[in-house]
Amino acid sequence: MKHGFESVQSYWNVENMEQLRLLAAAGFMEESKERNKKFGDMAPIITIAAEAGSPLAQNVCDEP
């Protein structure tokens, strides 16, 4: 399984950080329900990254 940014990159179908930044700046997706589901479906990627020691992923997992 891919880890870290490579997993996020694959999930969002982007080739690099700049493409992800542009996607984020555009709001990822127009439809809020679709966007929320897409982010929710990312949970396993974030959990694996947190378990592997990513401080950012750990902060995301610690948010209420």
GROMACS .gro file of C-alpha atoms in nm:
model
   64
    1MET     CA    1   0.000   0.000   0.000
    2LYS     CA    2   0.116   0.352  -0.073
    3HIS     CA    3   0.190   0.581   0.221
    4GLY     CA    4   0.198   0.951   0.292
    5PHE     CA    5   0.160   1.202   0.014
    6GLU     CA    6   0.179   0.930  -0.248
    7SER     CA    7  -0.149   0.786  -0.113
    8VAL     CA    8  -0.317   1.125  -0.108
    9GLN     CA    9  -0.184   1.203  -0.454
   10SER     CA   10  -0.326   0.877  -0.587
   11TYR     CA   11  -0.657   0.928  -0.406
   12TRP     CA   12  -0.710   1.271  -0.561
   13ASN     CA   13  -0.561   1.163  -0.895
   14VAL     CA   14  -0.295   1.433  -0.905
   15GLU     CA   15   0.070   1.405  -1.003
   16ASN     CA   16   0.228   1.649  -0.758
   17MET     CA   17   0.177   1.891  -0.470
   18GLU     CA   18   0.109   2.182  -0.705
   19GLN     CA   19  -0.183   1.998  -0.868
   20LEU     CA   20  -0.320   1.913  -0.523
   21ARG     CA   21  -0.282   2.277  -0.418
   22LEU     CA   22  -0.474   2.392  -0.725
   23LEU     CA   23  -0.746   2.135  -0.661
   24ALA     CA   24  -0.772   2.253  -0.300
   25ALA     CA   25  -0.780   2.620  -0.403
   26ALA     CA   26  -1.074   2.535  -0.630
   27GLY     CA   27  -1.256   2.371  -0.336
   28PHE     CA   28  -1.190   2.011  -0.448
   29MET     CA   29  -1.550   1.959  -0.567
   30GLU     CA   30  -1.845   2.186  -0.616
   31GLU     CA   31  -2.111   1.966  -0.454
   32SER     CA   32  -2.070   1.973  -0.073
   33LYS     CA   33  -2.224   1.629  -0.008
   34GLU     CA   34  -1.997   1.470  -0.267
   35ARG     CA   35  -1.697   1.658  -0.127
   36ASN     CA   36  -1.776   1.553   0.232
   37LYS     CA   37  -1.812   1.191   0.126
   38LYS     CA   38  -1.483   1.203  -0.064
   39PHE     CA   39  -1.306   1.342   0.243
   40GLY     CA   40  -1.474   1.085   0.467
   41ASP     CA   41  -1.362   0.806   0.236
   42MET     CA   42  -1.004   0.927   0.290
   43ALA     CA   43  -1.014   0.823   0.656
   44PRO     CA   44  -0.822   0.495   0.609
   45ILE     CA   45  -0.537   0.678   0.434
   46ILE     CA   46  -0.516   0.933   0.717
   47THR     CA   47  -0.533   0.664   0.986
   48ILE     CA   48  -0.249   0.464   0.826
   49ALA     CA   49  -0.038   0.779   0.798
   50ALA     CA   50  -0.108   0.866   1.163
   51GLU     CA   51  -0.008   0.517   1.275
   52ALA     CA   52   0.311   0.552   1.069
   53GLY     CA   53   0.396   0.868   1.265
   54SER     CA   54   0.278   1.156   1.044
   55PRO     CA   55   0.224   1.454   1.277
   56LEU     CA   56  -0.027   1.611   1.035
   57ALA     CA   57  -0.230   1.290   1.011
   58GLN     CA   58  -0.214   1.251   1.389
   59ASN     CA   59  -0.353   1.604   1.431
   60VAL     CA   60  -0.636   1.526   1.189
   61CYS     CA   61  -0.722   1.208   1.381
   62ASP     CA   62  -0.716   1.399   1.712
   63GLU     CA   63  -0.966   1.663   1.594
   64PRO     CA   64  -1.313   1.619   1.749
   0.00000   0.00000   0.00000
